[in-house]
Amino acid sequence: KQEVTQIPAALSVPEGENLVLNCSFTDSAIYNLQWFRQDPGKGLTSLLLIQSSQREQTSGRLNASLDKSSGRSTLYIAASQPGDSATYLCAVRPNTGNQFYFGTGTSLTVIP
Amino acid sequence: GAGVSQTPSNKVTEKGKYVELRCDPISGHTALYWYRQSLGQGPEFLIYFQGTGAADDSGLPNDRFFAVRPEGSVSTLKIQRTERGDSAVYLCASSSVAFSEQFFGPGTRLTVL
């Protein structure tokens, strides 16, 4: 069974800082990986989807990288803003089976 | 529709009662997923539909849980004889084709007293 880990569980940074969130997975045979943000009491908002053949994806101030061989993905947020405060989750879909496996998330607070 | 919608947004019920949770996916999306999220945890897979059929229900915790998608669009998650441990946020997601980018609804918060 795929295990997905996100470290740190919580992160607090001053506004304007660049930061990196980490996602690790135990089985490198993945189909794709998706990053989400979740605001308190809300559903998940899709940020980026990386296919297994890709190394990175970019959207605005966000950049997600994927290293399948080491079982890692990172989400880079440039010039953080208070509005970026949320929980960030990664989800992995293995090559076999129909399940997506989620990490427990990193709770980000950007201090004005 | 503009996005995935779920109703009700909140449901409070008593132990032993039956509940139904509804999901309206994005129009034209063939794949639909149900997840359950407990406080401080990531979503946990329950069931996946491709069209009208449940392609994978291996995440359903027991036979009190059942889901349908009779016309390949709206889906209903049904929970019989609810227990306090069923309390969680139930999330629905859809994607245009299987395992492409998932889009989530706002969830239904179920509380079993």
CSV table of N, CA, C and O in Angstrom, one decimal, chain B:
chain,number,residue,atom,x,y,z
B,1,GLY,N,-22.2,22.0,-14.8
B,1,GLY,CA,-22.2,23.1,-13.9
B,1,GLY,C,-20.8,23.7,-13.7
B,1,GLY,O,-19.8,23.2,-14.2
B,2,ALA,N,-20.8,24.7,-12.9
B,2,ALA,CA,-19.5,25.5,-12.7
B,2,ALA,C,-18.5,24.7,-11.9
B,2,ALA,O,-17.3,24.9,-12.0
B,3,GLY,N,-19.0,23.9,-11.0
B,3,GLY,CA,-18.1,23.1,-10.1
B,3,GLY,C,-18.9,21.9,-9.5
B,3,GLY,O,-20.1,21.7,-9.8
B,4,VAL,N,-18.2,21.2,-8.7
B,4,VAL,CA,-18.8,20.1,-8.0
B,4,VAL,C,-19.6,20.6,-6.8
B,4,VAL,O,-19.1,21.4,-6.0
B,5,SER,N,-20.9,20.2,-6.7
B,5,SER,CA,-21.7,20.6,-5.6
B,5,SER,C,-22.1,19.4,-4.8
B,5,SER,O,-22.2,18.3,-5.3
B,6,GLN,N,-22.3,19.6,-3.5
B,6,GLN,CA,-22.7,18.6,-2.5
B,6,GLN,C,-23.8,19.1,-1.6
B,6,GLN,O,-23.7,20.2,-1.2
B,7,THR,N,-24.7,18.2,-1.4
B,7,THR,CA,-25.8,18.6,-0.5
B,7,THR,C,-26.1,17.4,0.4
B,7,THR,O,-26.0,16.2,0.0
B,8,PRO,N,-26.5,17.7,1.7
B,8,PRO,CA,-26.5,19.0,2.3
B,8,PRO,C,-25.0,19.4,2.7
B,8,PRO,O,-24.1,18.5,2.7
B,9,SER,N,-24.8,20.6,3.1
B,9,SER,CA,-23.5,21.0,3.6
B,9,SER,C,-23.2,20.4,5.0
B,9,SER,O,-22.1,20.1,5.3
B,10,ASN,N,-24.3,20.3,5.8
B,10,ASN,CA,-24.2,19.8,7.1
B,10,ASN,C,-25.3,18.8,7.3
B,10,ASN,O,-26.5,19.1,6.9
B,11,LYS,N,-25.0,17.7,8.0
B,11,LYS,CA,-26.1,16.8,8.4
B,11,LYS,C,-25.8,16.3,9.8
B,11,LYS,O,-24.7,15.7,10.1
B,12,VAL,N,-26.8,16.5,10.6
B,12,VAL,CA,-26.7,15.9,12.0
B,12,VAL,C,-27.8,14.9,12.1
B,12,VAL,O,-28.9,15.1,11.8
B,13,THR,N,-27.4,13.7,12.6
B,13,THR,CA,-28.3,12.6,12.7
B,13,THR,C,-28.1,11.9,14.0
B,13,THR,O,-27.1,12.1,14.7
B,14,GLU,N,-29.0,11.0,14.4
B,14,GLU,CA,-28.8,10.2,15.6
B,14,GLU,C,-28.3,8.8,15.2
B,14,GLU,O,-28.5,8.3,14.1
B,15,LYS,N,-27.6,8.3,16.1
B,15,LYS,CA,-27.0,6.9,16.0
B,15,LYS,C,-28.1,5.9,15.6
B,15,LYS,O,-29.2,6.0,16.1
B,16,GLY,N,-27.9,5.1,14.5
B,16,GLY,CA,-28.8,4.1,14.0
B,16,GLY,C,-29.7,4.6,12.9
B,16,GLY,O,-30.3,3.8,12.2
B,17,LYS,N,-29.6,5.9,12.6
B,17,LYS,CA,-30.5,6.4,11.5
B,17,LYS,C,-29.8,6.2,10.1
B,17,LYS,O,-28.6,5.9,10.0
B,18,TYR,N,-30.6,6.4,9.1
B,18,TYR,CA,-30.1,6.3,7.7
B,18,TYR,C,-29.9,7.7,7.1
B,18,TYR,O,-30.7,8.6,7.4
B,19,VAL,N,-28.8,7.8,6.4
B,19,VAL,CA,-28.5,9.1,5.7
B,19,VAL,C,-28.1,8.9,4.3
B,19,VAL,O,-27.6,7.9,3.9
B,20,GLU,N,-28.4,10.0,3.5
B,20,GLU,CA,-28.0,10.0,2.1
B,20,GLU,C,-27.3,11.3,1.8
B,20,GLU,O,-27.8,12.4,2.2
B,21,LEU,N,-26.2,11.2,1.2
B,21,LEU,CA,-25.4,12.4,0.8
B,21,LEU,C,-25.3,12.5,-0.7
B,21,LEU,O,-25.1,11.5,-1.4
B,22,ARG,N,-25.5,13.7,-1.2
B,22,ARG,CA,-25.6,13.8,-2.7
B,22,ARG,C,-24.4,14.6,-3.3
B,22,ARG,O,-23.9,15.5,-2.6
B,23,CYS,N,-24.0,14.2,-4.4
B,23,CYS,CA,-22.9,14.8,-5.2
B,23,CYS,C,-23.3,15.1,-6.6
B,23,CYS,O,-23.8,14.2,-7.3
B,24,ASP,N,-23.2,16.3,-7.0
B,24,ASP,CA,-23.4,16.7,-8.4
B,24,ASP,C,-22.0,17.0,-9.0
B,24,ASP,O,-21.4,18.1,-8.7
B,25,PRO,N,-21.5,16.2,-9.9
B,25,PRO,CA,-20.2,16.5,-10.5
B,25,PRO,C,-20.2,17.5,-11.5
B,25,PRO,O,-21.3,18.0,-11.9
B,26,ILE,N,-19.1,17.9,-12.0
B,26,ILE,CA,-19.0,18.9,-13.1
B,26,ILE,C,-19.6,18.2,-14.4
B,26,ILE,O,-19.3,17.0,-14.6
B,27,SER,N,-20.4,18.9,-15.1
B,27,SER,CA,-21.1,18.4,-16.2
B,27,SER,C,-20.1,17.8,-17.2
B,27,SER,O,-19.1,18.4,-17.6
B,28,GLY,N,-20.4,16.6,-17.6
B,28,GLY,CA,-19.6,15.9,-18.6
B,28,GLY,C,-18.4,15.1,-18.0
B,28,GLY,O,-17.8,14.3,-18.7
B,29,HIS,N,-18.2,15.2,-16.7
B,29,HIS,CA,-17.2,14.4,-16.1
B,29,HIS,C,-17.6,12.9,-15.9
B,29,HIS,O,-18.7,12.7,-15.3
B,30,THR,N,-16.8,12.0,-16.4
B,30,THR,CA,-17.3,10.6,-16.4
B,30,THR,C,-16.8,9.9,-15.1
B,30,THR,O,-17.4,8.9,-14.7
B,31,ALA,N,-15.7,10.4,-14.5
B,31,ALA,CA,-15.2,9.8,-13.3
B,31,ALA,C,-15.7,10.5,-12.0
B,31,ALA,O,-15.7,11.8,-12.0
B,32,LEU,N,-16.1,9.8,-11.0
B,32,LEU,CA,-16.5,10.4,-9.7
B,32,LEU,C,-16.0,9.6,-8.6
B,32,LEU,O,-15.9,8.4,-8.6
B,33,TYR,N,-15.5,10.3,-7.6
B,33,TYR,CA,-14.9,9.7,-6.4
B,33,TYR,C,-15.6,10.2,-5.1
B,33,TYR,O,-15.9,11.4,-5.0
B,34,TRP,N,-15.7,9.3,-4.2
B,34,TRP,CA,-16.1,9.7,-2.8
B,34,TRP,C,-14.9,9.5,-1.9
B,34,TRP,O,-14.2,8.4,-2.0
B,35,TYR,N,-14.7,10.4,-1.0
B,35,TYR,CA,-13.7,10.3,0.1
B,35,TYR,C,-14.3,10.7,1.4
B,35,TYR,O,-15.3,11.3,1.5
B,36,ARG,N,-13.6,10.3,2.5
B,36,ARG,CA,-14.0,10.7,3.8
B,36,ARG,C,-12.8,11.3,4.5
B,36,ARG,O,-11.7,10.7,4.4
B,37,GLN,N,-13.0,12.4,5.2
B,37,GLN,CA,-11.9,13.1,5.8
B,37,GLN,C,-12.2,13.3,7.3
B,37,GLN,O,-13.2,14.0,7.6
B,38,SER,N,-11.4,12.8,8.1
B,38,SER,CA,-11.5,13.1,9.6
B,38,SER,C,-10.6,14.2,9.9
B,38,SER,O,-9.6,14.6,9.2
B,39,LEU,N,-10.9,14.8,11.1
B,39,LEU,CA,-10.1,16.0,11.5
B,39,LEU,C,-8.6,15.8,11.5
B,39,LEU,O,-8.2,14.8,12.1
B,40,GLY,N,-7.9,16.6,10.9
B,40,GLY,CA,-6.4,16.5,10.9
B,40,GLY,C,-5.8,15.5,10.0
B,40,GLY,O,-4.6,15.3,10.0
B,41,GLN,N,-6.7,14.9,9.2
B,41,GLN,CA,-6.2,13.8,8.3
B,41,GLN,C,-6.4,14.2,6.9
B,41,GLN,O,-7.2,15.1,6.5
B,42,GLY,N,-5.7,13.5,6.0
B,42,GLY,CA,-6.0,13.7,4.6
B,42,GLY,C,-7.3,12.9,4.2
B,42,GLY,O,-7.7,12.0,4.9
B,43,PRO,N,-7.9,13.2,3.0
B,43,PRO,CA,-9.0,12.4,2.6
B,43,PRO,C,-8.7,10.9,2.4
B,43,PRO,O,-7.6,10.6,1.9
B,44,GLU,N,-9.6,10.1,2.7
B,44,GLU,CA,-9.5,8.6,2.6
B,44,GLU,C,-10.4,8.1,1.5
B,44,GLU,O,-11.6,8.4,1.6
B,45,PHE,N,-9.9,7.4,0.5
B,45,PHE,CA,-10.7,6.9,-0.6
B,45,PHE,C,-11.8,6.0,-0.1
B,45,PHE,O,-11.6,5.1,0.7
B,46,LEU,N,-13.0,6.2,-0.7
B,46,LEU,CA,-14.1,5.3,-0.4
B,46,LEU,C,-14.5,4.5,-1.6
B,46,LEU,O,-14.5,3.2,-1.6
B,47,ILE,N,-14.8,5.2,-2.7
B,47,ILE,CA,-15.4,4.5,-3.9
B,47,ILE,C,-15.1,5.4,-5.2
B,47,ILE,O,-15.1,6.6,-5.1
B,48,TYR,N,-15.0,4.7,-6.3
B,48,TYR,CA,-14.7,5.3,-7.6
B,48,TYR,C,-15.7,4.8,-8.6
B,48,TYR,O,-15.9,3.6,-8.7
B,49,PHE,N,-16.4,5.8,-9.3
B,49,PHE,CA,-17.3,5.4,-10.4
B,49,PHE,C,-16.7,5.9,-11.7
B,49,PHE,O,-16.2,7.0,-11.9
B,50,GLN,N,-16.9,5.0,-12.7
B,50,GLN,CA,-16.6,5.3,-14.1
B,50,GLN,C,-17.9,5.2,-14.8
B,50,GLN,O,-18.4,4.1,-15.0
B,51,GLY,N,-18.5,6.3,-15.2
B,51,GLY,CA,-19.9,6.2,-15.7
B,51,GLY,C,-20.9,5.8,-14.6
B,51,GLY,O,-20.8,6.4,-13.5
B,52,THR,N,-21.7,4.9,-14.9
B,52,THR,CA,-22.7,4.4,-14.0
B,52,THR,C,-22.2,3.4,-13.0
B,52,THR,O,-22.8,3.1,-12.0
B,53,GLY,N,-21.1,2.7,-13.3
B,53,GLY,CA,-20.7,1.6,-12.5
B,53,GLY,C,-19.6,1.9,-11.5
B,53,GLY,O,-18.8,2.8,-11.7
B,54,ALA,N,-19.7,1.2,-10.4
B,54,ALA,CA,-18.7,1.4,-9.3
B,54,ALA,C,-17.5,0.6,-9.7
B,54,ALA,O,-17.5,-0.7,-9.6
B,55,ALA,N,-16.5,1.2,-10.2
B,55,ALA,CA,-15.3,0.5,-10.7
B,55,ALA,C,-14.4,0.0,-9.6
B,55,ALA,O,-13.7,-1.0,-9.7
B,56,ASP,N,-14.5,0.7,-8.4
B,56,ASP,CA,-13.7,0.2,-7.3
B,56,ASP,C,-14.4,0.7,-6.0
B,56,ASP,O,-14.5,1.9,-5.8
B,57,ASP,N,-14.9,-0.2,-5.2
B,57,ASP,CA,-15.5,0.2,-3.9
B,57,ASP,C,-14.7,-0.4,-2.8
B,57,ASP,O,-15.3,-0.6,-1.7
B,58,SER,N,-13.5,-0.6,-3.0
B,58,SER,CA,-12.6,-1.3,-2.0
B,58,SER,C,-12.4,-0.4,-0.7
B,58,SER,O,-12.0,-0.9,0.3
B,59,GLY,N,-12.7,0.9,-0.8
B,59,GLY,CA,-12.5,1.8,0.3
B,59,GLY,C,-13.7,1.9,1.2
B,59,GLY,O,-13.6,2.5,2.3
B,60,LEU,N,-14.8,1.3,0.8
B,60,LEU,CA,-16.0,1.4,1.7
B,60,LEU,C,-15.7,0.6,3.0
B,60,LEU,O,-15.3,-0.6,2.9
B,61,PRO,N,-15.9,1.2,4.2
B,61,PRO,CA,-15.4,0.5,5.4
B,61,PRO,C,-16.2,-0.7,5.7
B,61,PRO,O,-15.7,-1.6,6.4
B,62,ASN,N,-17.5,-0.8,5.4
B,62,ASN,CA,-18.3,-2.0,5.7
B,62,ASN,C,-19.6,-1.9,4.9
B,62,ASN,O,-19.8,-1.0,4.1
B,63,ASP,N,-20.4,-3.0,5.1
B,63,ASP,CA,-21.6,-3.0,4.2
B,63,ASP,C,-22.7,-2.1,4.6
B,63,ASP,O,-23.8,-2.1,4.0
B,64,ARG,N,-22.5,-1.2,5.6
B,64,ARG,CA,-23.5,-0.2,5.9
B,64,ARG,C,-23.4,1.0,4.9
B,64,ARG,O,-24.3,1.8,4.8
B,65,PHE,N,-22.3,1.0,4.2
B,65,PHE,CA,-22.0,2.1,3.2
B,65,PHE,C,-22.3,1.6,1.8
B,65,PHE,O,-21.9,0.5,1.4
B,66,PHE,N,-23.0,2.4,1.0
B,66,PHE,CA,-23.3,2.0,-0.3
B,66,PHE,C,-23.4,3.3,-1.2
B,66,PHE,O,-23.8,4.4,-0.6
B,67,ALA,N,-23.1,3.2,-2.4
B,67,ALA,CA,-23.2,4.4,-3.3
B,67,ALA,C,-23.7,4.0,-4.6
B,67,ALA,O,-23.5,2.9,-5.1
B,68,VAL,N,-24.4,5.0,-5.3
B,68,VAL,CA,-25.0,4.7,-6.6
B,68,VAL,C,-24.8,5.9,-7.5
B,68,VAL,O,-24.6,7.1,-7.0
B,69,ARG,N,-24.8,5.7,-8.8
B,69,ARG,CA,-24.7,6.7,-9.8
B,69,ARG,C,-25.5,6.3,-11.0
B,69,ARG,O,-25.0,6.0,-12.0
B,70,PRO,N,-26.8,6.2,-10.8
B,70,PRO,CA,-27.7,5.5,-11.8
B,70,PRO,C,-27.6,6.1,-13.2
B,70,PRO,O,-27.8,5.3,-14.2
B,71,GLU,N,-27.4,7.3,-13.4
B,71,GLU,CA,-27.4,7.9,-14.8
B,71,GLU,C,-26.1,8.4,-15.2
B,71,GLU,O,-26.0,9.2,-16.2
B,72,GLY,N,-25.1,8.1,-14.4
B,72,GLY,CA,-23.7,8.5,-14.8
B,72,GLY,C,-23.4,10.0,-14.5
B,72,GLY,O,-22.4,10.5,-15.0
B,73,SER,N,-24.3,10.6,-13.7
B,73,SER,CA,-24.0,12.0,-13.3
B,73,SER,C,-24.0,12.1,-11.8
B,73,SER,O,-23.0,11.8,-11.2
B,74,VAL,N,-25.2,12.4,-11.3
B,74,VAL,CA,-25.4,12.6,-9.8
B,74,VAL,C,-25.1,11.3,-9.1
B,74,VAL,O,-25.4,10.2,-9.6
B,75,SER,N,-24.4,11.4,-7.9
B,75,SER,CA,-24.2,10.2,-7.1
B,75,SER,C,-24.7,10.4,-5.7
B,75,SER,O,-24.7,11.6,-5.2
B,76,THR,N,-25.1,9.3,-5.1
B,76,THR,CA,-25.6,9.4,-3.7
B,76,THR,C,-24.8,8.4,-2.9
B,76,THR,O,-24.7,7.2,-3.3
B,77,LEU,N,-24.3,8.8,-1.8
B,77,LEU,CA,-23.7,7.9,-0.8
B,77,LEU,C,-24.7,7.7,0.3
B,77,LEU,O,-25.2,8.6,0.8
B,78,LYS,N,-24.9,6.4,0.5
B,78,LYS,CA,-25.9,6.0,1.5
B,78,LYS,C,-25.3,5.3,2.7
B,78,LYS,O,-24.4,4.4,2.5
B,79,ILE,N,-25.6,5.7,3.9
B,79,ILE,CA,-25.1,5.1,5.1
B,79,ILE,C,-26.3,4.6,5.9
B,79,ILE,O,-27.1,5.4,6.4
B,80,GLN,N,-26.3,3.3,6.2
B,80,GLN,CA,-27.3,2.7,7.0
B,80,GLN,C,-26.8,2.6,8.5
B,80,GLN,O,-25.6,2.4,8.7
B,81,ARG,N,-27.8,2.6,9.4
B,81,ARG,CA,-27.5,2.4,10.8
B,81,ARG,C,-26.2,3.1,11.3
B,81,ARG,O,-25.2,2.5,11.7
B,82,THR,N,-26.3,4.4,11.1
B,82,THR,CA,-25.1,5.3,11.4
B,82,THR,C,-24.6,5.1,12.8
B,82,THR,O,-25.3,4.8,13.7
B,83,GLU,N,-23.2,5.2,12.9
B,83,GLU,CA,-22.5,5.1,14.1
B,83,GLU,C,-21.8,6.4,14.4
B,83,GLU,O,-21.5,7.1,13.4
B,84,ARG,N,-21.4,6.6,15.6
B,84,ARG,CA,-20.7,7.8,16.0
B,84,ARG,C,-19.4,7.9,15.2
B,84,ARG,O,-18.9,9.0,14.8
B,85,GLY,N,-18.8,6.8,15.0
B,85,GLY,CA,-17.5,6.8,14.2
B,85,GLY,C,-17.6,7.1,12.8
B,85,GLY,O,-16.6,7.3,12.1
B,86,ASP,N,-18.9,7.3,12.3
B,86,ASP,CA,-19.1,7.7,10.9
B,86,ASP,C,-18.9,9.2,10.7
B,86,ASP,O,-18.9,9.7,9.6
B,87,SER,N,-18.9,9.9,11.9
B,87,SER,CA,-18.8,11.4,11.8
B,87,SER,C,-17.5,11.8,11.1
B,87,SER,O,-16.4,11.4,11.5
B,88,ALA,N,-17.7,12.6,10.1
B,88,ALA,CA,-16.5,13.1,9.3
B,88,ALA,C,-17.0,14.0,8.2
B,88,ALA,O,-18.3,14.2,8.1
B,89,VAL,N,-16.1,14.5,7.4
B,89,VAL,CA,-16.5,15.3,6.3
B,89,VAL,C,-16.4,14.3,5.1
B,89,VAL,O,-15.4,13.7,4.8
B,90,TYR,N,-17.5,14.2,4.3
B,90,TYR,CA,-17.6,13.4,3.1
B,90,TYR,C,-17.4,14.3,1.9
B,90,TYR,O,-18.2,15.2,1.7
B,91,LEU,N,-16.3,14.0,1.2
B,91,LEU,CA,-16.0,14.8,0.0
B,91,LEU,C,-16.2,14.0,-1.3
B,91,LEU,O,-16.0,12.8,-1.4
B,92,CYS,N,-16.7,14.7,-2.3
B,92,CYS,CA,-16.9,14.1,-3.6
B,92,CYS,C,-15.9,14.9,-4.6
B,92,CYS,O,-15.7,16.1,-4.4
B,93,ALA,N,-15.4,14.2,-5.5
B,93,ALA,CA,-14.6,14.8,-6.6
B,93,ALA,C,-15.0,14.2,-7.9
B,93,ALA,O,-15.5,13.0,-8.0
B,94,SER,N,-14.7,14.9,-9.0
B,94,SER,CA,-14.9,14.4,-10.3
B,94,SER,C,-13.8,14.8,-11.2
B,94,SER,O,-13.0,15.7,-10.9
B,95,SER,N,-13.6,14.0,-12.3
B,95,SER,CA,-12.6,14.3,-13.3
B,95,SER,C,-13.1,14.0,-14.6
B,95,SER,O,-14.0,13.1,-14.8
B,96,SER,N,-12.6,14.6,-15.6
B,96,SER,CA,-13.2,14.5,-17.0
B,96,SER,C,-13.0,13.1,-17.5
B,96,SER,O,-13.9,12.5,-18.1
B,97,VAL,N,-11.9,12.5,-17.3
B,97,VAL,CA,-11.7,11.1,-17.6
B,97,VAL,C,-11.0,10.5,-16.4
B,97,VAL,O,-10.5,11.2,-15.5
B,98,ALA,N,-10.9,9.2,-16.3
B,98,ALA,CA,-10.3,8.5,-15.2
B,98,ALA,C,-8.9,9.0,-14.9
B,98,ALA,O,-8.1,9.0,-15.8
B,99,PHE,N,-8.7,9.4,-13.6
B,99,PHE,CA,-7.4,9.7,-13.1
B,99,PHE,C,-6.7,10.9,-13.7
B,99,PHE,O,-5.5,11.1,-13.6
B,100,SER,N,-7.5,11.8,-14.3
B,100,SER,CA,-7.0,13.1,-14.7
B,100,SER,C,-7.2,14.0,-13.5
B,100,SER,O,-7.6,13.5,-12.4
B,101,GLU,N,-7.0,15.3,-13.7
B,101,GLU,CA,-7.1,16.2,-12.6
B,101,GLU,C,-8.5,16.1,-11.9
B,101,GLU,O,-9.5,16.2,-12.5
B,102,GLN,N,-8.4,16.0,-10.5
B,102,GLN,CA,-9.7,15.9,-9.7
B,102,GLN,C,-10.1,17.3,-9.3
B,102,GLN,O,-9.3,18.0,-8.8
B,103,PHE,N,-11.4,17.5,-9.3
B,103,PHE,CA,-12.0,18.7,-8.8
B,103,PHE,C,-13.0,18.3,-7.6
B,103,PHE,O,-13.8,17.4,-7.8
B,104,PHE,N,-12.8,18.9,-6.5
B,104,PHE,CA,-13.5,18.6,-5.3
B,104,PHE,C,-14.7,19.5,-5.1
B,104,PHE,O,-14.7,20.7,-5.4
B,105,GLY,N,-15.7,18.9,-4.4
B,105,GLY,CA,-16.8,19.7,-3.9
B,105,GLY,C,-16.5,20.2,-2.5
B,105,GLY,O,-15.5,19.9,-1.9
B,106,PRO,N,-17.4,21.0,-1.9
B,106,PRO,CA,-17.2,21.6,-0.6
B,106,PRO,C,-17.3,20.6,0.5
B,106,PRO,O,-16.9,20.9,1.7
B,107,GLY,N,-17.9,19.5,0.3
B,107,GLY,CA,-18.0,18.5,1.3
B,107,GLY,C,-19.4,18.5,2.1
B,107,GLY,O,-20.0,19.6,2.1
B,108,THR,N,-19.7,17.4,2.7
B,108,THR,CA,-20.8,17.3,3.6
B,108,THR,C,-20.3,16.9,5.0
B,108,THR,O,-19.6,15.9,5.1
B,109,ARG,N,-20.5,17.8,6.0
B,109,ARG,CA,-20.1,17.4,7.3
B,109,ARG,C,-21.2,16.6,8.0
B,109,ARG,O,-22.3,17.1,8.2
B,110,LEU,N,-20.9,15.4,8.3
B,110,LEU,CA,-21.8,14.5,8.9
B,110,LEU,C,-21.5,14.3,10.4
B,110,LEU,O,-20.3,14.0,10.8
B,111,THR,N,-22.4,14.6,11.3
B,111,THR,CA,-22.3,14.4,12.7
B,111,THR,C,-23.3,13.4,13.2
B,111,THR,O,-24.5,13.6,13.0
B,112,VAL,N,-22.8,12.3,13.8
B,112,VAL,CA,-23.7,11.3,14.3
B,112,VAL,C,-23.7,11.4,15.8
B,112,VAL,O,-22.6,11.3,16.5
B,113,LEU,N,-24.9,11.7,16.4
B,113,LEU,CA,-24.9,11.9,17.9
B,113,LEU,C,-25.2,10.6,18.6
B,113,LEU,O,-25.8,9.7,18.1
